[in-house]
Amino acid sequence: MTTPLKIAVHGAAGRMGRRVVALASADPSVEVTAAIENDQHELLGADAGELAGVDTLDVPLASKWPTDVDVVIDFSLPDAIDRCIEKCESHDTALVIATTGMTDAQVERLRDASASIPVVWAPSMSLAVNLTMKLAQQITEKLRDVPGGLDIEIIERHHRFKADAPSGTALKFGDLIAEKLGDDTKHVHGREGHTGQRTRNEIGYHAVRVGDNPGEHTIVFGMLGERIELNVAASNRDCYAAGAIAAAKWLIDRPAGMYDMFDVLEM
C-alpha cells in the first residue's frame, strides 16, 4: 500500500489494546486513527498514544464508532462483541477479532457478518502459537494409530486475571487435534476422584492461573515408552499485538469471508 493502513483499536484502553496502539504507532505502514471503548469508560478523552506509553497520537479514546478506517482490531470483551460486529458490518469495515469467551450465538453472528466483510478470527494472534498448532496436527496425524495408543493432554497457563477457562487457544488446539483423531474424540476438562483409567479417544484440558503469565500452552503426546511435548510461551503480550497487526495488513486486500491465522501465515 502507498498510504498507511488506517486501523481502529476496539478495546484500546485494555492491556492488549494498548500494546496494539504502541506497536502500530512505531510501524510506518499503519496508522492508528481511532481508539474505541465503551461509553462509560473512565478514560474517555485521553490520548491513545499516551495511554499506551508512547508519543501523543492526537487520537482520543472515544465511544463513537469511526467511519473512515480500513480495519478494526478487536481486543475487547465478549459483552462488547455484538456492537463491534454490527458496526463493522454496517460500515463495510474489515475486522480482526481476537476476543475469546464468545457465546455460540456470537460466533454464529460473526460467521454471518463474514458473508459481507472480511474477518480474521483466531483465539491467539501469536505467529508462534499458530505454527505450533500446525505441528500439533501433524504429530497427531502421524501417531494416532501408534501401537499402545496415543494420549493427548493440553496444559495452559495464564495470568490470575483471565476470566475464561480453558483458554480459547487451548480449545482451538483441541479442536484442531480432534480433526485428526476422529469424530469420537471426547474433550475432558480436569480430573478429580475415581475416574477410572484414561480412555484412548480423549483430549484432557488443564487450566492454571498464576501471577502475570501472559500465556503458555503445553501439548503432551504420551505413548508407551516415550513422549513428545510441544511448548509455546509468551514472555510479554507484544506477540499477540504484532500478530494482530500482521493479520490486519494481510486482510485488507481480501474479499469477504472468514479467515484465520493459518490463512495469514499461508499454511
XYZ file of N, CA and C in Angstrom:
801
model
N 0.835 -1.183 0.000
C 0.000 0.000 0.000
C 0.882 1.250 0.000
N 0.466 2.308 -0.739
C 1.240 3.538 -0.812
C 0.920 4.465 0.352
N -0.237 4.327 0.958
C -0.600 5.123 2.128
C -0.754 4.191 3.315
N -0.531 4.697 4.526
C -0.647 3.824 5.697
C -2.041 3.223 5.841
N -2.068 2.001 6.338
C -3.316 1.321 6.633
C -3.939 1.963 7.860
N -5.168 2.422 7.731
C -5.847 3.078 8.846
C -6.540 2.028 9.712
N -6.134 1.948 10.981
C -6.739 0.960 11.862
C -7.413 1.640 13.053
N -8.478 0.995 13.509
C -9.119 1.358 14.764
C -8.888 0.221 15.735
N -8.620 0.553 16.979
C -8.415 -0.455 18.010
C -9.627 -0.453 18.920
N -10.346 -1.574 18.947
C -11.521 -1.710 19.811
C -11.074 -2.382 21.102
N -11.327 -1.709 22.229
C -10.763 -2.151 23.497
C -9.406 -1.506 23.710
N -9.277 -0.265 23.253
C -7.965 0.387 23.191
C -7.374 0.705 24.561
N -8.193 0.760 25.604
C -7.674 1.069 26.932
C -7.264 -0.173 27.707
N -7.546 -1.351 27.162
C -7.176 -2.592 27.826
C -5.699 -2.910 27.654
N -5.253 -3.955 28.348
C -3.827 -4.317 28.274
C -3.400 -4.612 26.841
N -4.198 -5.408 26.127
C -3.829 -5.755 24.759
C -4.041 -4.584 23.806
N -5.124 -3.849 24.001
C -5.379 -2.701 23.138
C -4.246 -1.691 23.178
N -3.716 -1.457 24.362
C -2.610 -0.509 24.494
C -1.357 -0.992 23.767
N -1.114 -2.301 23.801
C 0.067 -2.816 23.107
C -0.117 -2.743 21.585
N -1.343 -2.941 21.102
C -1.582 -2.770 19.667
C -1.303 -1.325 19.267
N -1.799 -0.388 20.059
C -1.562 1.029 19.768
C -0.066 1.323 19.772
N 0.645 0.806 20.767
C 2.080 1.090 20.878
C 2.857 0.545 19.687
N 2.608 -0.708 19.320
C 3.352 -1.308 18.210
C 2.953 -0.681 16.877
N 1.669 -0.386 16.717
C 1.214 0.215 15.459
C 1.799 1.618 15.284
N 1.955 2.350 16.383
C 2.486 3.713 16.285
C 3.936 3.736 15.823
N 4.629 2.608 15.987
C 6.031 2.509 15.554
C 6.175 1.912 14.166
N 5.067 1.571 13.534
C 5.075 0.933 12.214
C 4.632 1.945 11.164
N 5.507 2.365 10.271
C 5.136 3.398 9.298
C 4.085 2.958 8.286
N 3.828 1.663 8.190
C 2.856 1.182 7.207
C 1.431 1.174 7.742
N 1.259 1.477 9.036
C -0.086 1.552 9.610
C -0.231 2.846 10.397
N -1.482 3.246 10.589
C -1.781 4.466 11.341
C -2.986 4.206 12.233
N -2.833 4.448 13.518
C -3.961 4.340 14.439
C -4.792 5.607 14.295
N -6.006 5.467 13.783
C -6.859 6.639 13.565
C -8.059 6.673 14.489
N -8.283 5.585 15.257
C -9.395 5.572 16.208
C -9.079 4.607 17.336
N -9.487 4.990 18.532
C -9.311 4.160 19.725
C -10.671 4.088 20.421
N -11.266 2.911 20.440
C -12.666 2.768 20.844
C -12.781 2.075 22.197
N -13.675 2.605 23.036
C -14.047 1.983 24.300
C -15.545 2.196 24.533
N -16.066 1.610 25.609
C -17.494 1.775 25.896
C -17.778 3.188 26.400
N -19.035 3.586 26.301
C -19.376 4.988 26.582
C -19.341 5.348 28.062
N -19.050 4.371 28.928
C -18.938 4.654 30.354
C -17.489 4.588 30.843
N -16.569 4.407 29.941
C -15.175 4.221 30.365
C -14.628 5.500 30.990
N -13.920 5.336 32.096
C -13.431 6.474 32.861
C -12.331 7.256 32.159
N -11.704 6.662 31.128
C -10.589 7.328 30.460
C -10.978 7.961 29.120
N -12.254 8.028 28.818
C -12.682 8.641 27.562
C -12.084 10.045 27.433
N -11.575 10.333 26.263
C -10.957 11.629 26.012
C -9.451 11.628 26.145
N -8.900 10.635 26.845
C -7.447 10.552 26.993
C -6.809 10.184 25.654
N -5.592 10.628 25.438
C -4.901 10.322 24.184
C -4.463 8.862 24.171
N -4.783 8.150 23.082
C -4.484 6.719 22.998
C -2.989 6.452 23.056
N -2.187 7.325 22.450
C -0.740 7.145 22.478
C -0.181 7.284 23.884
N -0.646 8.284 24.617
C -0.171 8.476 25.980
C -0.582 7.311 26.879
N -1.802 6.798 26.689
C -2.244 5.632 27.455
C -1.354 4.426 27.183
N -0.883 4.327 25.938
C -0.049 3.190 25.543
C 1.419 3.388 25.908
N 1.749 4.550 26.452
C 3.129 4.803 26.853
C 4.034 5.246 25.728
N 3.445 5.782 24.643
C 4.244 6.281 23.525
C 3.924 7.761 23.324
N 4.393 8.329 22.229
C 4.147 9.742 21.973
C 2.662 10.025 21.779
N 2.278 11.243 21.984
C 0.905 11.665 21.737
C 0.539 11.424 20.275
N -0.627 10.812 20.051
C -1.073 10.495 18.691
C -2.201 11.399 18.222
N -2.699 12.248 19.114
C -3.876 13.071 18.805
C -5.065 12.201 18.399
N -5.164 11.038 19.027
C -6.292 10.125 18.831
C -6.924 9.892 20.202
N -8.035 10.546 20.501
C -8.638 10.395 21.821
C -9.399 9.073 21.949
N -9.382 8.536 23.155
C -10.212 7.378 23.461
C -11.662 7.819 23.386
N -12.466 7.118 22.556
C -13.833 7.557 22.299
C -14.767 6.356 22.190
N -16.049 6.625 22.403
C -17.052 5.577 22.239
C -17.736 5.652 20.875
N -17.620 6.806 20.214
C -18.224 6.953 18.894
C -17.479 6.098 17.885
N -18.235 5.383 17.053
C -17.617 4.473 16.097
C -17.113 5.240 14.881
N -15.879 4.988 14.436
C -15.320 5.710 13.285
C -15.897 5.182 11.966
N -15.880 6.035 10.962
C -16.401 5.652 9.642
C -15.328 5.649 8.565
N -14.100 6.036 8.916
C -13.058 6.219 7.899
C -11.830 5.356 8.169
N -12.026 4.145 8.673
C -10.893 3.255 8.923
C -10.950 2.072 7.964
N -9.795 1.443 7.747
C -9.712 0.290 6.857
C -9.981 -1.020 7.587
N -9.456 -1.131 8.806
C -9.567 -2.372 9.577
C -9.764 -2.051 11.050
N -10.621 -2.802 11.694
C -10.757 -2.743 13.150
C -10.027 -3.938 13.749
N -9.176 -3.691 14.737
C -8.545 -4.759 15.509
C -9.229 -4.801 16.862
N -9.833 -5.923 17.175
C -10.630 -6.057 18.389
C -9.911 -6.894 19.435
N -9.617 -6.280 20.578
C -9.164 -6.975 21.780
C -10.031 -6.450 22.920
N -11.283 -6.870 22.955
C -12.196 -6.318 23.944
C -12.711 -7.425 24.871
N -14.001 -7.414 25.141
C -14.653 -8.403 25.990
C -15.874 -8.958 25.266
N -16.316 -10.161 25.626
C -17.490 -10.730 24.945
C -18.709 -9.811 24.960
N -18.889 -9.039 26.048
C -20.044 -8.137 26.126
C -20.008 -7.054 25.059
N -18.831 -6.764 24.532
C -18.696 -5.687 23.546
C -18.684 -6.197 22.109
N -18.694 -7.491 21.931
C -18.519 -8.065 20.592
C -19.672 -7.745 19.659
N -20.894 -7.831 20.154
C -22.057 -7.648 19.280
C -22.042 -6.283 18.605
N -21.756 -5.242 19.389
C -21.706 -3.894 18.817
C -20.574 -3.784 17.805
N -19.436 -4.381 18.108
C -18.293 -4.325 17.200
C -18.642 -4.958 15.853
N -19.226 -6.142 15.892
C -19.585 -6.824 14.646
C -20.600 -5.999 13.861
N -21.607 -5.494 14.578
C -22.652 -4.709 13.917
C -22.082 -3.477 13.230
N -21.199 -2.754 13.922
C -20.643 -1.524 13.358
C -19.728 -1.812 12.168
N -18.907 -2.849 12.273
C -18.036 -3.190 11.147
C -18.850 -3.592 9.929
N -19.908 -4.338 10.164
C -20.761 -4.768 9.056
C -21.453 -3.568 8.415
N -21.984 -2.669 9.234
C -22.737 -1.531 8.688
C -21.831 -0.538 7.973
N -20.549 -0.465 8.376
C -19.613 0.463 7.735
C -18.702 -0.232 6.714
N -18.960 -1.516 6.466
C -18.190 -2.271 5.483
C -16.694 -2.229 5.811
N -16.376 -2.504 7.074
C -15.001 -2.428 7.568
C -14.469 -3.817 7.884
N -13.271 -4.115 7.422
C -12.637 -5.397 7.735
C -12.401 -5.501 9.243
N -12.393 -6.740 9.750
C -12.330 -6.951 11.195
C -11.348 -8.054 11.551
N -10.413 -7.734 12.446
C -9.534 -8.724 13.064
C -10.004 -8.881 14.498
N -10.461 -10.063 14.862
C -11.070 -10.255 16.174
C -10.303 -11.299 16.965
N -9.823 -10.880 18.150
C -9.012 -11.755 18.995
C -9.646 -11.999 20.355
N -10.836 -11.457 20.580
C -11.514 -11.654 21.860
C -11.934 -13.113 22.010
N -11.731 -13.666 23.193
C -12.123 -15.041 23.473
C -13.331 -15.060 24.415
N -13.910 -16.240 24.595
C -15.037 -16.386 25.503
C -16.369 -16.023 24.885
N -16.456 -15.945 23.555
C -17.723 -15.625 22.905
C -18.717 -16.778 23.038
N -19.994 -16.438 23.039
C -21.040 -17.459 23.061
C -21.201 -18.065 21.668
N -21.890 -19.192 21.608
C -22.159 -19.815 20.311
C -22.948 -18.868 19.411
N -23.874 -18.121 20.008
C -24.681 -17.174 19.224
C -23.798 -16.067 18.644
N -22.814 -15.606 19.408
C -21.914 -14.571 18.904
C -21.018 -15.098 17.796
N -20.571 -16.324 17.928
C -19.767 -16.935 16.870
C -20.582 -17.034 15.589
N -21.836 -17.446 15.729
C -22.701 -17.548 14.551
C -22.945 -16.169 13.936
N -23.103 -15.157 14.786
C -23.285 -13.787 14.298
C -22.042 -13.334 13.526
N -20.869 -13.687 14.025
C -19.629 -13.332 13.344
C -19.533 -14.025 11.991
N -19.925 -15.281 11.951
C -19.899 -16.014 10.679
C -20.871 -15.380 9.668
N -22.022 -14.951 10.142
C -22.977 -14.283 9.255
C -22.372 -12.998 8.691
N -21.678 -12.247 9.551
C -21.084 -10.985 9.107
C -20.001 -11.214 8.060
N -19.315 -12.351 8.148
C -18.223 -12.622 7.212
C -18.720 -12.858 5.789
N -20.028 -12.944 5.613
C -20.574 -13.036 4.256
C -20.471 -11.695 3.528
N -20.327 -10.605 4.296
C -20.294 -9.288 3.666
C -18.999 -8.516 3.938
N -18.228 -8.926 4.949
C -16.953 -8.259 5.233
C -15.876 -9.317 5.475
N -14.614 -8.980 5.212
C -13.534 -9.929 5.523
C -13.230 -9.921 7.023
N -13.088 -11.116 7.588
C -12.859 -11.272 9.031
C -11.706 -12.246 9.256
N -10.748 -11.861 10.079
C -9.780 -12.815 10.621
C -10.161 -13.050 12.073
N -10.455 -14.299 12.409
C -10.831 -14.648 13.776
C -9.922 -15.774 14.247
N -9.258 -15.534 15.365
C -8.378 -16.552 15.933
C -8.296 -16.338 17.439
N -8.297 -17.415 18.223
C -8.169 -17.259 19.676
C -6.800 -16.776 20.100
N -5.799 -16.952 19.252
C -4.465 -16.412 19.514
C -3.918 -15.816 18.228
N -3.433 -14.590 18.325
C -2.824 -13.922 17.184
C -1.328 -14.198 17.089
N -0.780 -14.923 18.059
C 0.651 -15.219 18.061
C 1.035 -16.075 16.863
N 2.038 -15.644 16.134
C 2.513 -16.430 14.999
C 3.100 -17.753 15.479
N 3.818 -17.725 16.609
C 4.418 -18.952 17.136
C 3.354 -19.945 17.580
N 2.294 -19.460 18.211
C 1.207 -20.353 18.637
C 0.581 -21.037 17.432
N 0.327 -20.290 16.384
C -0.334 -20.878 15.221
C 0.564 -21.863 14.493
N 1.851 -21.605 14.455
C 2.779 -22.582 13.891
C 2.797 -23.854 14.744
N 2.732 -23.696 16.070
C 2.700 -24.849 16.960
C 1.417 -25.643 16.779
N 0.320 -24.966 16.515
C -0.943 -25.668 16.236
C -0.810 -26.580 15.022
N -0.152 -26.077 14.002
C 0.048 -26.889 12.798
C 0.932 -28.099 13.112
N 1.972 -27.906 13.909
C 2.815 -29.027 14.317
C 2.019 -30.054 15.116
N 1.134 -29.581 16.000
C 0.321 -30.495 16.800
C -0.564 -31.361 15.912
N -1.112 -30.763 14.873
C -1.913 -31.551 13.936
C -1.071 -32.599 13.218
N 0.113 -32.217 12.798
C 0.976 -33.154 12.080
C 1.401 -34.321 12.966
N 1.742 -34.029 14.217
C 2.120 -35.097 15.142
C 0.949 -36.046 15.373
N -0.235 -35.476 15.581
C -1.421 -36.308 15.815
C -1.694 -37.223 14.634
N -1.601 -36.672 13.442
C -1.883 -37.452 12.238
C -0.918 -38.620 12.094
N 0.348 -38.397 12.442
C 1.356 -39.438 12.268
C 1.317 -40.487 13.385
N 0.846 -40.112 14.573
C 0.950 -41.018 15.724
C -0.384 -41.547 16.247
N -1.501 -41.140 15.644
C -2.807 -41.509 16.214
C -3.025 -43.016 16.277
N -2.388 -43.770 15.399
C -2.571 -45.224 15.371
C -1.356 -45.975 15.907
N -0.526 -45.289 16.687
C 0.677 -45.924 17.211
C 0.294 -47.096 18.125
N 1.009 -48.230 18.059
C 0.714 -49.353 18.949
C 0.778 -48.928 20.420
N -0.205 -49.319 21.196
C -0.260 -48.940 22.599
C -1.069 -47.690 22.870
N -1.367 -46.917 21.821
C -2.235 -45.754 21.979
C -1.491 -44.444 22.183
N -2.175 -43.375 21.853
C -1.637 -42.020 21.965
C -2.512 -41.232 22.936
N -1.905 -40.702 23.993
C -2.610 -39.880 24.975
C -2.240 -38.418 24.753
N -3.251 -37.552 24.709
C -3.002 -36.136 24.447
C -3.604 -35.292 25.564
N -2.764 -34.475 26.172
C -3.191 -33.572 27.234
C -2.753 -32.153 26.890
N -3.597 -31.185 27.202
C -3.307 -29.779 26.937
C -3.286 -29.033 28.261
N -2.154 -28.427 28.564
C -1.988 -27.663 29.799
C -1.787 -26.201 29.419
N -2.635 -25.331 29.928
C -2.477 -23.906 29.617
C -2.310 -23.111 30.901
N -1.427 -22.102 30.832
C -1.154 -21.231 31.969
C -1.380 -19.781 31.555
N -2.121 -19.055 32.384
C -2.364 -17.640 32.135
C -2.354 -16.873 33.452
N -2.386 -15.556 33.336
C -2.391 -14.667 34.493
C -3.662 -14.836 35.326
N -3.582 -14.414 36.555
C -4.681 -14.599 37.509
C -5.945 -13.818 37.142
N -5.819 -12.844 36.239
C -6.955 -12.001 35.899
C -7.814 -12.571 34.768
N -7.356 -13.615 34.106
C -8.097 -14.171 32.970
C -9.436 -14.737 33.431
N -10.501 -14.385 32.720
C -11.845 -14.711 33.193
C -12.394 -16.024 32.646
N -11.866 -16.533 31.542
C -12.404 -17.754 30.945
C -11.389 -18.884 31.044
N -11.895 -20.102 31.166
C -11.029 -21.283 31.245
C -11.784 -22.492 30.693
N -11.085 -23.362 29.961
C -9.716 -23.165 29.486
C -9.655 -22.043 28.454
N -8.462 -21.653 28.126
C -8.286 -20.546 27.187
C -8.850 -20.898 25.817
N -9.221 -19.860 25.077
C -9.668 -20.094 23.710
C -8.602 -20.756 22.862
N -7.350 -20.441 23.150
C -6.246 -21.059 22.415
C -6.161 -22.546 22.709
N -6.318 -22.934 23.989
C -6.302 -24.359 24.342
C -7.434 -25.101 23.648
N -8.610 -24.500 23.619
C -9.748 -25.137 22.957
C -9.500 -25.273 21.453
N -8.848 -24.260 20.864
C -8.528 -24.335 19.437
C -7.518 -25.443 19.172
N -6.497 -25.562 20.024
C -5.570 -26.688 19.919
C -6.358 -27.999 19.919
N -7.280 -28.132 20.867
C -8.049 -29.360 20.970
C -8.896 -29.644 19.745
N -9.550 -28.609 19.215
C -10.383 -28.799 18.024
C -9.541 -29.239 16.827
N -8.374 -28.615 16.651
C -7.515 -28.964 15.528
C -6.965 -30.381 15.666
N -6.612 -30.774 16.890
C -6.136 -32.133 17.122
C -7.254 -33.141 16.896
N -8.463 -32.799 17.359
C -9.608 -33.701 17.204
C -9.925 -33.957 15.732
N -9.654 -32.965 14.880
C -9.881 -33.163 13.447
C -9.058 -34.330 12.917
N -7.888 -34.545 13.519
C -7.003 -35.619 13.075
C -7.250 -36.927 13.825
N -7.923 -36.859 14.971
C -8.181 -38.076 15.747
C -9.443 -38.805 15.286
N -10.499 -38.045 14.966
C -11.741 -38.680 14.535
C -12.940 -38.137 15.278
N -14.134 -38.513 14.808
C -15.385 -37.955 15.317
C -15.721 -38.393 16.737
N -15.134 -39.484 17.225
C -15.495 -39.982 18.551
C -14.609 -39.415 19.662
N -13.849 -38.369 19.369
C -12.974 -37.763 20.366
C -13.790 -37.108 21.476
N -13.389 -37.330 22.718
C -14.020 -36.707 23.871
C -13.086 -35.636 24.438
N -13.677 -34.520 24.867
C -12.923 -33.429 25.468
C -13.185 -33.445 26.968
N -12.147 -33.715 27.753
C -12.274 -33.894 29.198
C -11.578 -32.735 29.906
N -12.318 -32.061 30.781
C -11.786 -30.876 31.449
C -11.464 -31.182 32.907
N -10.179 -31.383 33.181
C -9.740 -31.674 34.530
C -10.137 -33.077 34.969
N -9.565 -33.513 36.095
C -9.908 -34.834 36.638
C -9.932 -34.744 38.152
N -10.875 -35.453 38.738
C -10.978 -35.486 40.188
C -11.691 -36.762 40.602
N -11.241 -37.346 41.688
C -11.908 -38.531 42.211
C -11.521 -39.792 41.469
N -12.348 -40.821 41.626
C -12.085 -42.123 40.999
C -12.615 -42.104 39.561
N -11.752 -41.720 38.646
C -12.175 -41.520 37.253
C -12.040 -42.772 36.400
N -11.355 -43.804 36.928
C -11.059 -44.951 36.076
C -9.892 -44.626 35.169
N -9.416 -45.623 34.465
C -8.258 -45.366 33.608
C -8.630 -44.508 32.409
N -7.637 -43.880 31.887
C -7.831 -42.963 30.762
C -8.298 -43.723 29.528
N -9.289 -43.164 28.832
C -9.733 -43.773 27.581
C -8.832 -43.321 26.446
N -8.861 -44.037 25.352
C -7.929 -43.782 24.260
C -8.388 -42.668 23.325
N -9.619 -42.232 23.460
C -10.138 -41.262 22.489
C -10.468 -39.929 23.154
N -9.685 -39.530 24.146
C -9.966 -38.276 24.831
C -8.789 -37.308 24.751
N -9.138 -36.027 24.838
C -8.156 -34.955 24.984
C -8.421 -34.303 26.332
N -7.402 -34.247 27.189
C -7.549 -33.645 28.505
C -7.098 -32.197 28.517
N -7.829 -31.359 29.259
C -7.508 -29.934 29.370
C -7.278 -29.579 30.837
N -6.268 -28.758 31.091
C -5.949 -28.342 32.450
C -5.563 -26.869 32.424
N -6.277 -26.049 33.195
C -6.058 -24.604 33.219
C -5.357 -24.190 34.504
N -4.273 -23.447 34.374
C -3.506 -22.942 35.503
C -3.563 -21.414 35.457
N -3.826 -20.792 36.605
C -3.880 -19.331 36.684
C -2.861 -18.849 37.713
N -1.803 -18.201 37.239
C -0.717 -17.805 38.128
C -0.162 -16.434 37.752
N -0.055 -15.553 38.738
C 0.660 -14.288 38.583
C 0.276 -13.500 37.358
N 1.299 -13.105 36.592
C 1.076 -12.263 35.415
C 1.441 -12.984 34.119
N 1.366 -14.311 34.119
C 1.725 -15.098 32.936
C 0.878 -14.666 31.737
N 1.498 -14.160 30.652
C 0.722 -13.688 29.508
C 0.199 -14.807 28.612
N 0.656 -16.036 28.825
C 0.121 -17.148 28.040
C 1.159 -18.207 27.748
N 0.827 -19.445 28.084
C 1.718 -20.563 27.820
C 0.874 -21.816 27.598
N 1.220 -22.586 26.575
C 0.483 -23.812 26.261
C 1.463 -24.957 26.046
N 1.177 -26.067 26.696
C 1.971 -27.276 26.523
C 1.050 -28.395 26.051
N 1.411 -29.005 24.931
C 0.654 -30.130 24.388
C 1.506 -31.377 24.592
N 0.985 -32.313 25.362
C 1.713 -33.540 25.685
C 1.148 -34.689 24.864
N 2.017 -35.351 24.118
C 1.659 -36.549 23.355
C 2.344 -37.723 24.039
N 1.579 -38.523 24.787
C 2.160 -39.607 25.553
C 1.931 -40.957 24.906
N 2.992 -41.730 24.801
C 2.935 -43.093 24.279
C 3.612 -44.009 25.292
N 3.487 -45.298 25.098
C 4.166 -46.234 25.979
C 5.660 -46.222 25.651
N 6.462 -45.731 26.592
C 7.905 -45.725 26.401
C 8.498 -44.416 25.946
N 7.672 -43.442 25.522
C 8.202 -42.153 25.093
C 7.099 -41.110 25.028
N 7.492 -39.870 24.917
C 6.510 -38.794 24.800
C 7.113 -37.617 24.041
N 6.223 -36.787 23.513
C 6.595 -35.528 22.877
C 5.850 -34.419 23.599
N 6.528 -33.308 23.871
C 5.874 -32.141 24.438
C 6.159 -30.923 23.562
N 5.086 -30.282 23.113
C 5.203 -29.007 22.419
C 4.894 -27.908 23.429
N 5.785 -26.962 23.567
C 5.565 -25.857 24.493
C 5.760 -24.541 23.767
N 4.759 -23.680 23.875
C 4.883 -22.346 23.300
C 4.474 -21.350 24.374
N 5.342 -20.389 24.646
C 5.127 -19.474 25.767
C 5.453 -18.050 25.366
N 4.609 -17.134 25.792
C 4.851 -15.713 25.567
C 5.558 -15.122 26.774
N 6.544 -14.281 26.554
C 7.198 -13.577 27.657
C 6.566 -12.210 27.889
N 5.828 -11.709 26.896
C 5.023 -10.499 27.069
C 3.913 -10.520 26.024
N 3.075 -9.501 26.013
C 1.892 -9.504 25.145
C 2.156 -9.005 23.729
N 3.376 -8.577 23.457
C 3.642 -7.984 22.146
C 3.463 -8.971 21.001
N 3.658 -10.268 21.260
C 3.496 -11.248 20.185
C 2.058 -11.271 19.672
N 1.095 -11.078 20.578
C -0.306 -11.063 20.171
C -0.641 -9.787 19.392
N -0.113 -8.669 19.876
C -0.351 -7.408 19.182
C 0.281 -7.407 17.796
N 1.520 -7.902 17.703
C 2.215 -7.943 16.410
C 1.482 -8.863 15.438
N 0.984 -9.979 15.925
C 0.238 -10.893 15.066
C -1.052 -10.268 14.562
N -1.730 -9.512 15.431
C -2.969 -8.853 15.016
C -2.712 -7.800 13.944
N -1.631 -7.057 14.090
C -1.285 -6.060 13.076
C -0.924 -6.736 11.754
N -0.192 -7.848 11.825
C 0.130 -8.610 10.614
C -1.143 -9.113 9.944
N -2.104 -9.559 10.748
C -3.379 -10.032 10.195
C -4.138 -8.901 9.522
N -4.104 -7.705 10.125
C -4.791 -6.550 9.540
C -4.198 -6.189 8.180
N -2.875 -6.213 8.095
C -2.219 -5.913 6.817
C -2.598 -6.928 5.748
N -2.646 -8.196 6.138
C -2.978 -9.253 5.187
C -4.434 -9.166 4.753
N -5.316 -8.788 5.681
C -6.759 -8.850 5.441
C -7.265 -7.789 4.490
N -6.583 -6.660 4.422
C -7.140 -5.508 3.727
C -7.413 -5.773 2.253
N -6.693 -6.669 1.626
C -6.891 -6.934 0.198
C -7.727 -8.187 -0.064
N -8.367 -8.715 0.971
C -9.125 -9.964 0.814
C -10.605 -9.697 0.610
N -11.273 -10.592 -0.104
C -12.727 -10.481 -0.232
C -13.414 -10.886 1.061
N -14.704 -10.638 1.136
C -15.482 -11.039 2.304
C -15.306 -12.532 2.561
N -15.247 -12.891 3.827
C -15.079 -14.301 4.182
C -14.507 -14.426 5.581
N -14.520 -15.651 6.108
C -13.959 -15.944 7.422
C -12.571 -16.548 7.250
N -11.582 -15.910 7.820
C -10.204 -16.357 7.724
C -9.644 -16.593 9.123
N -8.517 -17.309 9.182
C -7.826 -17.486 10.455
C -6.340 -17.241 10.252
N -5.560 -17.464 11.306
C -4.144 -17.170 11.223
C -3.395 -18.168 10.339
N -3.953 -19.339 10.112
C -3.359 -20.262 9.143
C -3.400 -19.620 7.758
N -4.486 -18.913 7.451
C -4.576 -18.209 6.171
C -3.535 -17.088 6.105
N -3.418 -16.328 7.200
C -2.459 -15.227 7.233
C -1.035 -15.741 7.019
N -0.730 -16.890 7.622
C 0.598 -17.483 7.507
C 0.756 -18.348 6.253
N -0.344 -18.482 5.502
C -0.357 -19.274 4.268
C 0.109 -20.704 4.527
N -0.482 -21.309 5.557
C -0.160 -22.689 5.900
C -1.282 -23.621 5.458
